[in-house]
């Protein structure tokens, strides 16, 4: 086992924070993962499971053992997992998400194109239930392979076992916190019929004069929209959306509409409405704000950024200030998306 000590996690977190792991190992398969867990048990070390590092804010050094999940491999459909309409593929938890999207599309397997350019690895996709431009991974996920870190048991959970919701899953609850994702299985379509329900996507396609787009054109357009709005973490440290889009009551909605009738809102169950956190933060004047080395992105108010040399504590303080201000102005409580350590 190649366990390193005092390892800088700077290349392993998309904010680029320079903090250290007390001990660190990168695992390429389930057996090495089980061995690393066993080693941590023997030494009574806490374990931190790290995927692509694109959804965490490290505010301090990490005590114990950081296990970086680098399990590779894309298994393409076989005669038993393909039919005239669909095909199943399996991806190791450490596969780069965007590479998986590209690989699927290059083999005429459709359904992932709206999820292009999402930073991170395949294993994190069901944990977050990643979603963008009208598609969530829950729409195409068939099952998730996991290792139970306490019992050592390997299990396959069906998509419905994963209890997926908006940026939510079983894995974020106490009942699922012992599971470590080792691989995911996705059912993709063999029909080139993209999902273009998302308004911003539709509008951009229309503005390009694209009438009946194929999945490749949707992929290209999603990449274009994302590149225009969302900072590339290799150039400007960030963790994507910092807050979830809040769901509010009709009463709360009416109160905000009285202040500004332009608030975009989307009906949900029980007479509730989802509203864009980005809009609230933008209206409150935070877009482009800087607090020393950290700030709010100039093109997307939902993204907090590290301009260089910032740390997790500064991001946490800024996030708290924004949260308090939004509560005061609009009576809405924002919920953080990334994990804070
Ligand atoms: N808006 C503003 N100001 C801004 C940005 C957006 O007023 O600075 C308004 C837009 O005009 C629009 C609304 O807010 O009416 C929504 O904006 P956008 O389409 O950019 O989406 P979002 O709600 O801000 C969500 C996801 C993103 C995902 C996009 C596209 C969450 C927390 N975020 O953002 O996911 O890419 O939709 O589907 O649900 C992520 O999770 O890291 C992420 C980037």
mmCIF file of C-alpha atoms and ligand atoms in Angstrom:
data_model
loop_
_atom_site.group_PDB
_atom_site.id
_atom_site.type_symbol
_atom_site.label_atom_id
_atom_site.label_comp_id
_atom_site.label_asym_id
_atom_site.label_seq_id
_atom_site.Cartn_x
_atom_site.Cartn_y
_atom_site.Cartn_z
ATOM 1 C CA UNK A 1 0.000 0.000 0.000
ATOM 2 C CA UNK A 2 1.338 3.389 -0.991
ATOM 3 C CA UNK A 3 0.260 5.587 1.896
ATOM 4 C CA UNK A 4 1.752 9.079 1.848
ATOM 5 C CA UNK A 5 1.934 11.440 4.827
ATOM 6 C CA UNK A 6 1.418 15.190 4.927
ATOM 7 C CA UNK A 7 0.202 15.188 1.352
ATOM 8 C CA UNK A 8 -0.925 18.471 -0.164
ATOM 9 C CA UNK A 9 -4.522 18.240 -1.394
ATOM 10 C CA UNK A 10 -4.111 21.302 -3.586
ATOM 11 C CA UNK A 11 -4.349 19.316 -6.855
ATOM 12 C CA UNK A 12 -7.235 17.281 -5.416
ATOM 13 C CA UNK A 13 -9.748 20.053 -4.684
ATOM 14 C CA UNK A 14 -11.252 22.318 -7.328
ATOM 15 C CA UNK A 15 -10.992 25.419 -5.110
ATOM 16 C CA UNK A 16 -7.233 24.824 -5.160
ATOM 17 C CA UNK A 17 -6.899 25.241 -1.389
ATOM 18 C CA UNK A 18 -3.471 24.353 -0.094
ATOM 19 C CA UNK A 19 -4.270 22.102 2.848
ATOM 20 C CA UNK A 20 -2.720 18.766 3.793
ATOM 21 C CA UNK A 21 -3.996 15.279 4.402
ATOM 22 C CA UNK A 22 -2.374 13.652 7.435
ATOM 23 C CA UNK A 23 -2.265 10.430 5.389
ATOM 24 C CA UNK A 24 -3.305 9.865 1.792
ATOM 25 C CA UNK A 25 -3.800 6.994 -0.605
ATOM 26 C CA UNK A 26 -5.175 6.841 -4.123
ATOM 27 C CA UNK A 27 -6.976 3.539 -4.818
ATOM 28 C CA UNK A 28 -7.457 1.973 -8.246
ATOM 29 C CA UNK A 29 -9.758 -0.913 -7.326
ATOM 30 C CA UNK A 30 -12.167 -2.193 -4.667
ATOM 31 C CA UNK A 31 -9.585 -4.529 -3.107
ATOM 32 C CA UNK A 32 -7.153 -1.652 -2.466
ATOM 33 C CA UNK A 33 -10.027 0.406 -1.093
ATOM 34 C CA UNK A 34 -10.875 -2.402 1.364
ATOM 35 C CA UNK A 35 -7.192 -2.678 2.362
ATOM 36 C CA UNK A 36 -6.931 1.070 2.964
ATOM 37 C CA UNK A 37 -10.063 0.972 5.127
ATOM 38 C CA UNK A 38 -8.584 -1.914 7.107
ATOM 39 C CA UNK A 39 -5.333 0.038 7.625
ATOM 40 C CA UNK A 40 -7.282 3.038 8.929
ATOM 41 C CA UNK A 41 -9.190 0.783 11.351
ATOM 42 C CA UNK A 42 -5.961 -0.701 12.711
ATOM 43 C CA UNK A 43 -4.581 2.799 13.304
ATOM 44 C CA UNK A 44 -7.885 4.251 14.545
ATOM 45 C CA UNK A 45 -7.766 6.935 11.885
ATOM 46 C CA UNK A 46 -10.881 8.703 10.639
ATOM 47 C CA UNK A 47 -11.399 8.301 6.882
ATOM 48 C CA UNK A 48 -12.272 10.991 4.368
ATOM 49 C CA UNK A 49 -13.405 9.704 0.970
ATOM 50 C CA UNK A 50 -12.341 12.016 -1.832
ATOM 51 C CA UNK A 51 -13.565 11.817 -5.417
ATOM 52 C CA UNK A 52 -12.855 14.559 -7.934
ATOM 53 C CA UNK A 53 -12.723 17.155 -5.139
ATOM 54 C CA UNK A 54 -15.118 19.421 -7.015
ATOM 55 C CA UNK A 55 -17.735 19.572 -4.307
ATOM 56 C CA UNK A 56 -15.805 20.221 -1.121
ATOM 57 C CA UNK A 57 -14.511 23.189 0.810
ATOM 58 C CA UNK A 58 -11.530 22.343 2.989
ATOM 59 C CA UNK A 59 -11.245 24.852 5.815
ATOM 60 C CA UNK A 60 -8.386 23.006 7.588
ATOM 61 C CA UNK A 61 -5.964 20.108 7.229
ATOM 62 C CA UNK A 62 -7.606 16.693 7.082
ATOM 63 C CA UNK A 63 -6.866 14.431 10.039
ATOM 64 C CA UNK A 64 -6.553 10.666 9.517
ATOM 65 C CA UNK A 65 -6.608 9.004 6.105
ATOM 66 C CA UNK A 66 -7.861 10.552 2.885
ATOM 67 C CA UNK A 67 -8.791 7.839 0.384
ATOM 68 C CA UNK A 68 -8.847 9.195 -3.145
ATOM 69 C CA UNK A 69 -11.129 7.032 -5.274
ATOM 70 C CA UNK A 70 -9.383 6.601 -8.626
ATOM 71 C CA UNK A 71 -11.089 3.396 -9.814
ATOM 72 C CA UNK A 72 -10.859 3.554 -13.629
ATOM 73 C CA UNK A 73 -12.660 1.800 -16.457
ATOM 74 C CA UNK A 74 -15.611 2.189 -18.758
ATOM 75 C CA UNK A 75 -17.339 -1.085 -19.663
ATOM 76 C CA UNK A 76 -19.186 -0.720 -22.933
ATOM 77 C CA UNK A 77 -22.444 -2.536 -23.717
ATOM 78 C CA UNK A 78 -22.313 -6.253 -24.414
ATOM 79 C CA UNK A 79 -24.785 -8.467 -26.264
ATOM 80 C CA UNK A 80 -26.762 -8.926 -23.034
ATOM 81 C CA UNK A 81 -26.918 -5.244 -22.092
ATOM 82 C CA UNK A 82 -27.978 -3.817 -25.431
ATOM 83 C CA UNK A 83 -31.298 -3.853 -27.267
ATOM 84 C CA UNK A 84 -32.689 -1.885 -30.195
ATOM 85 C CA UNK A 85 -33.496 1.141 -28.022
ATOM 86 C CA UNK A 86 -31.079 1.169 -25.074
ATOM 87 C CA UNK A 87 -27.639 0.072 -23.916
ATOM 88 C CA UNK A 88 -26.053 -0.165 -20.488
ATOM 89 C CA UNK A 89 -22.583 1.060 -19.634
ATOM 90 C CA UNK A 90 -20.606 0.807 -16.427
ATOM 91 C CA UNK A 91 -18.100 3.388 -15.208
ATOM 92 C CA UNK A 92 -15.584 3.044 -12.391
ATOM 93 C CA UNK A 93 -16.111 5.647 -9.661
ATOM 94 C CA UNK A 94 -12.847 7.394 -10.579
ATOM 95 C CA UNK A 95 -13.702 7.946 -14.251
ATOM 96 C CA UNK A 96 -13.708 11.648 -15.126
ATOM 97 C CA UNK A 97 -17.358 12.577 -15.686
ATOM 98 C CA UNK A 98 -16.875 14.685 -18.800
ATOM 99 C CA UNK A 99 -14.699 11.987 -20.414
ATOM 100 C CA UNK A 100 -17.532 9.524 -19.817
ATOM 101 C CA UNK A 101 -19.997 11.893 -21.523
ATOM 102 C CA UNK A 102 -17.635 12.209 -24.521
ATOM 103 C CA UNK A 103 -17.005 8.453 -24.701
ATOM 104 C CA UNK A 104 -20.732 7.631 -24.651
ATOM 105 C CA UNK A 105 -21.548 10.203 -27.329
ATOM 106 C CA UNK A 106 -18.711 9.003 -29.565
ATOM 107 C CA UNK A 107 -20.312 5.547 -29.496
ATOM 108 C CA UNK A 108 -23.764 6.913 -30.326
ATOM 109 C CA UNK A 109 -25.037 6.241 -26.826
ATOM 110 C CA UNK A 110 -27.242 9.174 -25.878
ATOM 111 C CA UNK A 111 -28.629 10.738 -22.707
ATOM 112 C CA UNK A 112 -25.550 12.236 -21.043
ATOM 113 C CA UNK A 113 -25.087 15.239 -23.357
ATOM 114 C CA UNK A 114 -26.966 17.729 -21.109
ATOM 115 C CA UNK A 115 -24.538 16.800 -18.330
ATOM 116 C CA UNK A 116 -21.430 17.778 -20.305
ATOM 117 C CA UNK A 117 -18.571 19.591 -18.544
ATOM 118 C CA UNK A 118 -19.738 18.876 -15.003
ATOM 119 C CA UNK A 119 -16.498 18.679 -13.021
ATOM 120 C CA UNK A 120 -15.796 15.613 -10.904
ATOM 121 C CA UNK A 121 -15.904 11.851 -11.197
ATOM 122 C CA UNK A 122 -18.546 9.260 -12.043
ATOM 123 C CA UNK A 123 -18.726 7.983 -8.452
ATOM 124 C CA UNK A 124 -19.933 11.330 -7.136
ATOM 125 C CA UNK A 125 -22.698 11.594 -9.733
ATOM 126 C CA UNK A 126 -25.330 9.596 -7.801
ATOM 127 C CA UNK A 127 -24.270 11.048 -4.423
ATOM 128 C CA UNK A 128 -25.065 14.557 -5.631
ATOM 129 C CA UNK A 129 -27.642 13.372 -8.142
ATOM 130 C CA UNK A 130 -25.900 15.718 -10.564
ATOM 131 C CA UNK A 131 -28.213 17.642 -12.826
ATOM 132 C CA UNK A 132 -27.988 20.327 -15.459
ATOM 133 C CA UNK A 133 -29.962 21.684 -18.405
ATOM 134 C CA UNK A 134 -33.026 19.564 -17.740
ATOM 135 C CA UNK A 135 -31.399 16.178 -17.069
ATOM 136 C CA UNK A 136 -30.501 14.521 -13.770
ATOM 137 C CA UNK A 137 -28.383 11.405 -13.492
ATOM 138 C CA UNK A 138 -31.414 9.782 -11.837
ATOM 139 C CA UNK A 139 -33.050 9.775 -15.287
ATOM 140 C CA UNK A 140 -30.441 7.323 -16.640
ATOM 141 C CA UNK A 141 -28.985 5.568 -13.607
ATOM 142 C CA UNK A 142 -29.813 1.878 -13.250
ATOM 143 C CA UNK A 143 -27.644 0.906 -10.293
ATOM 144 C CA UNK A 144 -24.715 1.842 -8.095
ATOM 145 C CA UNK A 145 -22.015 -0.543 -6.876
ATOM 146 C CA UNK A 146 -20.851 0.171 -3.355
ATOM 147 C CA UNK A 147 -18.565 -1.100 -0.627
ATOM 148 C CA UNK A 148 -19.874 -0.877 2.925
ATOM 149 C CA UNK A 149 -17.006 0.696 4.853
ATOM 150 C CA UNK A 150 -18.080 -0.875 8.160
ATOM 151 C CA UNK A 151 -18.963 -4.438 7.117
ATOM 152 C CA UNK A 152 -16.701 -4.704 4.048
ATOM 153 C CA UNK A 153 -19.682 -6.051 2.094
ATOM 154 C CA UNK A 154 -20.009 -5.256 -1.623
ATOM 155 C CA UNK A 155 -23.532 -4.483 -2.810
ATOM 156 C CA UNK A 156 -25.367 -3.297 -5.887
ATOM 157 C CA UNK A 157 -28.079 -0.754 -5.108
ATOM 158 C CA UNK A 158 -30.813 -0.129 -7.647
ATOM 159 C CA UNK A 159 -31.446 3.476 -8.656
ATOM 160 C CA UNK A 160 -34.646 3.465 -6.598
ATOM 161 C CA UNK A 161 -32.700 2.263 -3.529
ATOM 162 C CA UNK A 162 -30.612 5.437 -3.877
ATOM 163 C CA UNK A 163 -33.577 7.684 -3.021
ATOM 164 C CA UNK A 164 -32.540 10.394 -5.458
ATOM 165 C CA UNK A 165 -33.919 13.922 -5.123
ATOM 166 C CA UNK A 166 -32.749 17.391 -6.103
ATOM 167 C CA UNK A 167 -29.000 17.339 -5.298
ATOM 168 C CA UNK A 168 -29.849 14.641 -2.770
ATOM 169 C CA UNK A 169 -29.478 10.877 -2.306
ATOM 170 C CA UNK A 170 -29.388 8.073 0.239
ATOM 171 C CA UNK A 171 -25.601 8.574 0.413
ATOM 172 C CA UNK A 172 -26.069 11.959 2.083
ATOM 173 C CA UNK A 173 -28.171 10.471 4.888
ATOM 174 C CA UNK A 174 -27.081 8.487 7.966
ATOM 175 C CA UNK A 175 -28.606 5.335 6.388
ATOM 176 C CA UNK A 176 -26.276 5.610 3.392
ATOM 177 C CA UNK A 177 -23.176 7.157 4.905
ATOM 178 C CA UNK A 178 -21.345 3.800 5.207
ATOM 179 C CA UNK A 179 -21.514 3.178 1.456
ATOM 180 C CA UNK A 180 -18.574 4.063 -0.756
ATOM 181 C CA UNK A 181 -19.464 4.178 -4.448
ATOM 182 C CA UNK A 182 -17.117 2.029 -6.555
ATOM 183 C CA UNK A 183 -18.977 2.006 -9.908
ATOM 184 C CA UNK A 184 -22.167 3.196 -11.573
ATOM 185 C CA UNK A 185 -24.342 1.598 -14.263
ATOM 186 C CA UNK A 186 -26.242 3.779 -16.710
ATOM 187 C CA UNK A 187 -28.917 2.946 -19.247
ATOM 188 C CA UNK A 188 -28.378 5.115 -22.318
ATOM 189 C CA UNK A 189 -30.532 5.580 -25.372
ATOM 190 C CA UNK A 190 -29.587 4.472 -28.871
ATOM 191 C CA UNK A 191 -31.982 7.026 -30.365
ATOM 192 C CA UNK A 192 -30.526 10.422 -31.203
ATOM 193 C CA UNK A 193 -33.375 12.297 -29.496
ATOM 194 C CA UNK A 194 -32.098 14.982 -27.118
ATOM 195 C CA UNK A 195 -33.888 16.546 -24.174
ATOM 196 C CA UNK A 196 -34.265 20.255 -24.962
ATOM 197 C CA UNK A 197 -36.868 21.190 -22.353
ATOM 198 C CA UNK A 198 -34.564 23.593 -20.450
ATOM 199 C CA UNK A 199 -35.410 27.142 -21.490
ATOM 200 C CA UNK A 200 -31.866 28.558 -21.671
ATOM 201 C CA UNK A 201 -30.831 25.582 -23.792
ATOM 202 C CA UNK A 202 -33.802 26.002 -26.147
ATOM 203 C CA UNK A 203 -33.130 29.721 -26.497
ATOM 204 C CA UNK A 204 -29.456 29.246 -27.296
ATOM 205 C CA UNK A 205 -30.256 26.553 -29.897
ATOM 206 C CA UNK A 206 -32.869 28.828 -31.466
ATOM 207 C CA UNK A 207 -30.508 31.786 -31.538
ATOM 208 C CA UNK A 208 -28.064 29.582 -33.473
ATOM 209 C CA UNK A 209 -30.840 28.724 -35.956
ATOM 210 C CA UNK A 210 -30.748 25.048 -34.953
ATOM 211 C CA UNK A 211 -34.272 23.696 -35.482
ATOM 212 C CA UNK A 212 -34.094 19.954 -34.797
ATOM 213 C CA UNK A 213 -30.877 19.399 -32.893
ATOM 214 C CA UNK A 214 -29.186 16.056 -32.455
ATOM 215 C CA UNK A 215 -27.459 15.053 -29.225
ATOM 216 C CA UNK A 216 -24.054 16.197 -30.513
ATOM 217 C CA UNK A 217 -25.433 19.715 -31.102
ATOM 218 C CA UNK A 218 -26.946 19.719 -27.619
ATOM 219 C CA UNK A 219 -23.586 18.632 -26.195
ATOM 220 C CA UNK A 220 -21.824 21.464 -28.073
ATOM 221 C CA UNK A 221 -24.414 24.015 -26.924
ATOM 222 C CA UNK A 222 -24.301 22.927 -23.268
ATOM 223 C CA UNK A 223 -20.494 23.201 -23.382
ATOM 224 C CA UNK A 224 -20.821 26.670 -24.866
ATOM 225 C CA UNK A 225 -23.339 27.881 -22.228
ATOM 226 C CA UNK A 226 -21.316 26.436 -19.372
ATOM 227 C CA UNK A 227 -18.055 27.892 -20.641
ATOM 228 C CA UNK A 228 -19.673 31.325 -20.881
ATOM 229 C CA UNK A 229 -21.124 31.263 -17.355
ATOM 230 C CA UNK A 230 -19.189 28.866 -15.186
ATOM 231 C CA UNK A 231 -15.507 29.341 -14.422
ATOM 232 C CA UNK A 232 -13.086 26.570 -15.378
ATOM 233 C CA UNK A 233 -11.809 25.270 -12.009
ATOM 234 C CA UNK A 234 -8.337 24.682 -13.460
ATOM 235 C CA UNK A 235 -8.102 28.464 -14.015
ATOM 236 C CA UNK A 236 -10.295 29.907 -11.265
ATOM 237 C CA UNK A 237 -10.913 27.770 -8.172
ATOM 238 C CA UNK A 238 -14.588 27.011 -7.497
ATOM 239 C CA UNK A 239 -17.022 24.228 -6.585
ATOM 240 C CA UNK A 240 -19.818 24.955 -9.054
ATOM 241 C CA UNK A 241 -23.094 26.110 -7.522
ATOM 242 C CA UNK A 242 -22.421 26.948 -3.893
ATOM 243 C CA UNK A 243 -26.085 26.942 -2.823
ATOM 244 C CA UNK A 244 -29.064 24.814 -3.809
ATOM 245 C CA UNK A 245 -31.998 26.501 -5.462
ATOM 246 C CA UNK A 246 -34.453 26.995 -2.579
ATOM 247 C CA UNK A 247 -38.018 25.740 -2.583
ATOM 248 C CA UNK A 248 -40.357 28.313 -1.028
ATOM 249 C CA UNK A 249 -44.055 28.593 -0.196
ATOM 250 C CA UNK A 250 -46.568 30.570 -2.266
ATOM 251 C CA UNK A 251 -46.706 33.129 0.548
ATOM 252 C CA UNK A 252 -42.930 33.649 0.418
ATOM 253 C CA UNK A 253 -43.068 33.820 -3.367
ATOM 254 C CA UNK A 254 -45.786 36.494 -3.327
ATOM 255 C CA UNK A 255 -43.786 38.530 -0.823
ATOM 256 C CA UNK A 256 -40.698 38.523 -3.088
ATOM 257 C CA UNK A 257 -42.753 39.186 -6.221
ATOM 258 C CA UNK A 258 -43.984 42.340 -4.497
ATOM 259 C CA UNK A 259 -40.365 43.545 -4.243
ATOM 260 C CA UNK A 260 -39.462 42.411 -7.773
ATOM 261 C CA UNK A 261 -42.032 40.912 -10.103
ATOM 262 C CA UNK A 262 -39.320 39.432 -12.345
ATOM 263 C CA UNK A 263 -38.346 36.617 -9.948
ATOM 264 C CA UNK A 264 -38.229 33.402 -12.039
ATOM 265 C CA UNK A 265 -40.198 30.639 -10.278
ATOM 266 C CA UNK A 266 -41.014 27.025 -11.032
ATOM 267 C CA UNK A 267 -44.014 25.214 -9.495
ATOM 268 C CA UNK A 268 -43.273 22.194 -7.277
ATOM 269 C CA UNK A 269 -45.446 19.792 -5.287
ATOM 270 C CA UNK A 270 -47.650 21.122 -2.425
ATOM 271 C CA UNK A 271 -48.048 24.624 -3.854
ATOM 272 C CA UNK A 272 -44.342 25.324 -3.424
ATOM 273 C CA UNK A 273 -41.995 27.007 -5.897
ATOM 274 C CA UNK A 274 -38.328 26.560 -6.751
ATOM 275 C CA UNK A 275 -36.545 29.874 -7.238
ATOM 276 C CA UNK A 276 -32.994 30.453 -8.518
ATOM 277 C CA UNK A 277 -30.577 31.228 -5.699
ATOM 278 C CA UNK A 278 -28.417 32.912 -8.360
ATOM 279 C CA UNK A 279 -31.176 35.450 -9.034
ATOM 280 C CA UNK A 280 -31.598 36.290 -5.332
ATOM 281 C CA UNK A 281 -27.832 36.669 -4.819
ATOM 282 C CA UNK A 282 -27.542 38.725 -7.998
ATOM 283 C CA UNK A 283 -30.422 41.037 -6.985
ATOM 284 C CA UNK A 284 -28.781 41.528 -3.615
ATOM 285 C CA UNK A 285 -25.743 42.926 -5.423
ATOM 286 C CA UNK A 286 -23.229 40.193 -4.649
ATOM 287 C CA UNK A 287 -22.349 39.242 -8.222
ATOM 288 C CA UNK A 288 -18.681 40.041 -8.867
ATOM 289 C CA UNK A 289 -18.142 40.933 -5.161
ATOM 290 C CA UNK A 290 -14.628 40.366 -3.790
ATOM 291 C CA UNK A 291 -13.508 39.726 -0.212
ATOM 292 C CA UNK A 292 -9.724 39.708 -0.629
ATOM 293 C CA UNK A 293 -8.705 36.595 -2.545
ATOM 294 C CA UNK A 294 -12.210 35.066 -2.627
ATOM 295 C CA UNK A 295 -15.425 36.305 -4.163
ATOM 296 C CA UNK A 296 -18.594 35.761 -6.175
ATOM 297 C CA UNK A 297 -18.151 34.936 -9.855
ATOM 298 C CA UNK A 298 -18.854 37.816 -12.218
ATOM 299 C CA UNK A 299 -20.892 35.717 -14.673
ATOM 300 C CA UNK A 300 -22.847 33.422 -12.287
ATOM 301 C CA UNK A 301 -23.821 34.661 -8.847
ATOM 302 C CA UNK A 302 -24.212 31.114 -7.518
ATOM 303 C CA UNK A 303 -20.529 30.334 -7.855
ATOM 304 C CA UNK A 304 -18.010 31.358 -5.193
ATOM 305 C CA UNK A 305 -14.454 31.586 -6.440
ATOM 306 C CA UNK A 306 -10.875 31.566 -5.177
ATOM 307 C CA UNK A 307 -8.981 34.173 -7.187
ATOM 308 C CA UNK A 308 -5.731 32.708 -5.869
ATOM 309 C CA UNK A 309 -4.240 32.340 -2.414
ATOM 310 C CA UNK A 310 -7.631 32.188 -0.690
ATOM 311 C CA UNK A 311 -8.619 29.580 1.856
ATOM 312 C CA UNK A 312 -11.679 27.598 2.868
ATOM 313 C CA UNK A 313 -12.342 29.700 5.934
ATOM 314 C CA UNK A 314 -12.619 32.824 3.796
ATOM 315 C CA UNK A 315 -15.068 31.047 1.499
ATOM 316 C CA UNK A 316 -17.088 29.827 4.505
ATOM 317 C CA UNK A 317 -17.248 33.386 5.931
ATOM 318 C CA UNK A 318 -18.335 34.848 2.575
ATOM 319 C CA UNK A 319 -20.991 32.129 2.183
ATOM 320 C CA UNK A 320 -22.349 32.944 5.663
ATOM 321 C CA UNK A 321 -22.511 36.671 4.828
ATOM 322 C CA UNK A 322 -24.439 35.953 1.630
ATOM 323 C CA UNK A 323 -26.768 33.566 3.440
ATOM 324 C CA UNK A 324 -27.557 36.123 6.159
ATOM 325 C CA UNK A 325 -28.155 38.880 3.613
ATOM 326 C CA UNK A 326 -30.541 36.746 1.516
ATOM 327 C CA UNK A 327 -32.475 35.778 4.633
ATOM 328 C CA UNK A 328 -32.748 39.415 5.689
ATOM 329 C CA UNK A 329 -33.768 40.731 2.264
ATOM 330 C CA UNK A 330 -36.029 37.957 1.022
ATOM 331 C CA UNK A 331 -36.821 35.767 4.035
ATOM 332 C CA UNK A 332 -35.280 32.784 2.216
ATOM 333 C CA UNK A 333 -32.774 30.412 3.819
ATOM 334 C CA UNK A 334 -30.106 29.228 1.399
ATOM 335 C CA UNK A 335 -28.672 25.747 1.818
ATOM 336 C CA UNK A 336 -25.039 25.022 1.008
ATOM 337 C CA UNK A 337 -24.310 22.490 -1.745
ATOM 338 C CA UNK A 338 -20.650 21.467 -1.240
ATOM 339 C CA UNK A 339 -19.350 19.541 1.731
ATOM 340 C CA UNK A 340 -17.542 21.709 4.304
ATOM 341 C CA UNK A 341 -14.623 20.114 6.154
HETATM 342 N N1 LIG B 1 -29.542 34.149 -12.850
HETATM 343 C C1 LIG B 1 -29.374 35.429 -12.360
HETATM 344 N N2 LIG B 1 -28.084 35.836 -12.062
HETATM 345 C C2 LIG B 1 -27.009 35.037 -12.253
HETATM 346 C C3 LIG B 1 -27.189 33.733 -12.775
HETATM 347 C C4 LIG B 1 -28.474 33.304 -13.054
HETATM 348 O O1 LIG B 1 -30.314 36.177 -12.171
HETATM 349 O O2 LIG B 1 -25.891 35.481 -11.952
HETATM 350 C C5 LIG B 1 -30.902 33.686 -13.156
HETATM 351 C C6 LIG B 1 -31.018 33.324 -14.632
HETATM 352 O O3 LIG B 1 -31.406 34.423 -15.392
HETATM 353 C C7 LIG B 1 -32.064 32.257 -14.624
HETATM 354 C C8 LIG B 1 -31.904 31.588 -13.281
HETATM 355 O O4 LIG B 1 -31.152 32.476 -12.451
HETATM 356 O O5 LIG B 1 -33.345 32.811 -14.673
HETATM 357 C C9 LIG B 1 -31.261 30.228 -13.364
HETATM 358 O O6 LIG B 1 -29.923 30.344 -13.869
HETATM 359 P P1 LIG B 1 -29.166 29.112 -14.568
HETATM 360 O O7 LIG B 1 -29.932 28.597 -15.749
HETATM 361 O O8 LIG B 1 -27.758 29.537 -14.797
HETATM 362 O O9 LIG B 1 -29.209 27.948 -13.502
HETATM 363 P P2 LIG B 1 -29.010 27.897 -11.914
HETATM 364 O O10 LIG B 1 -30.328 27.629 -11.289
HETATM 365 O O11 LIG B 1 -28.270 29.070 -11.412
HETATM 366 C C10 LIG B 1 -28.676 25.307 -11.907
HETATM 367 C C11 LIG B 1 -27.735 24.311 -11.293
HETATM 368 C C12 LIG B 1 -26.439 24.255 -12.082
HETATM 369 C C13 LIG B 1 -26.772 23.855 -13.515
HETATM 370 C C14 LIG B 1 -27.744 24.889 -14.099
HETATM 371 C C15 LIG B 1 -28.241 24.507 -15.472
HETATM 372 C C16 LIG B 1 -28.278 24.238 -8.938
HETATM 373 C C17 LIG B 1 -27.850 24.584 -7.554
HETATM 374 N N3 LIG B 1 -27.487 24.659 -9.918
HETATM 375 O O12 LIG B 1 -28.078 26.597 -11.776
HETATM 376 O O13 LIG B 1 -25.643 23.241 -11.504
HETATM 377 O O14 LIG B 1 -25.617 23.779 -14.312
HETATM 378 O O15 LIG B 1 -28.934 24.984 -13.253
HETATM 379 O O16 LIG B 1 -29.140 23.441 -15.366
HETATM 380 O O17 LIG B 1 -29.297 23.580 -9.122
HETATM 381 C C18 LIG B 1 -23.918 22.803 -9.926
HETATM 382 O O18 LIG B 1 -24.728 22.134 -9.294
HETATM 383 O O19 LIG B 1 -22.720 22.934 -9.529
HETATM 384 C C19 LIG B 1 -24.331 23.495 -11.136
HETATM 385 C C20 LIG B 1 -23.521 24.313 -11.796
#
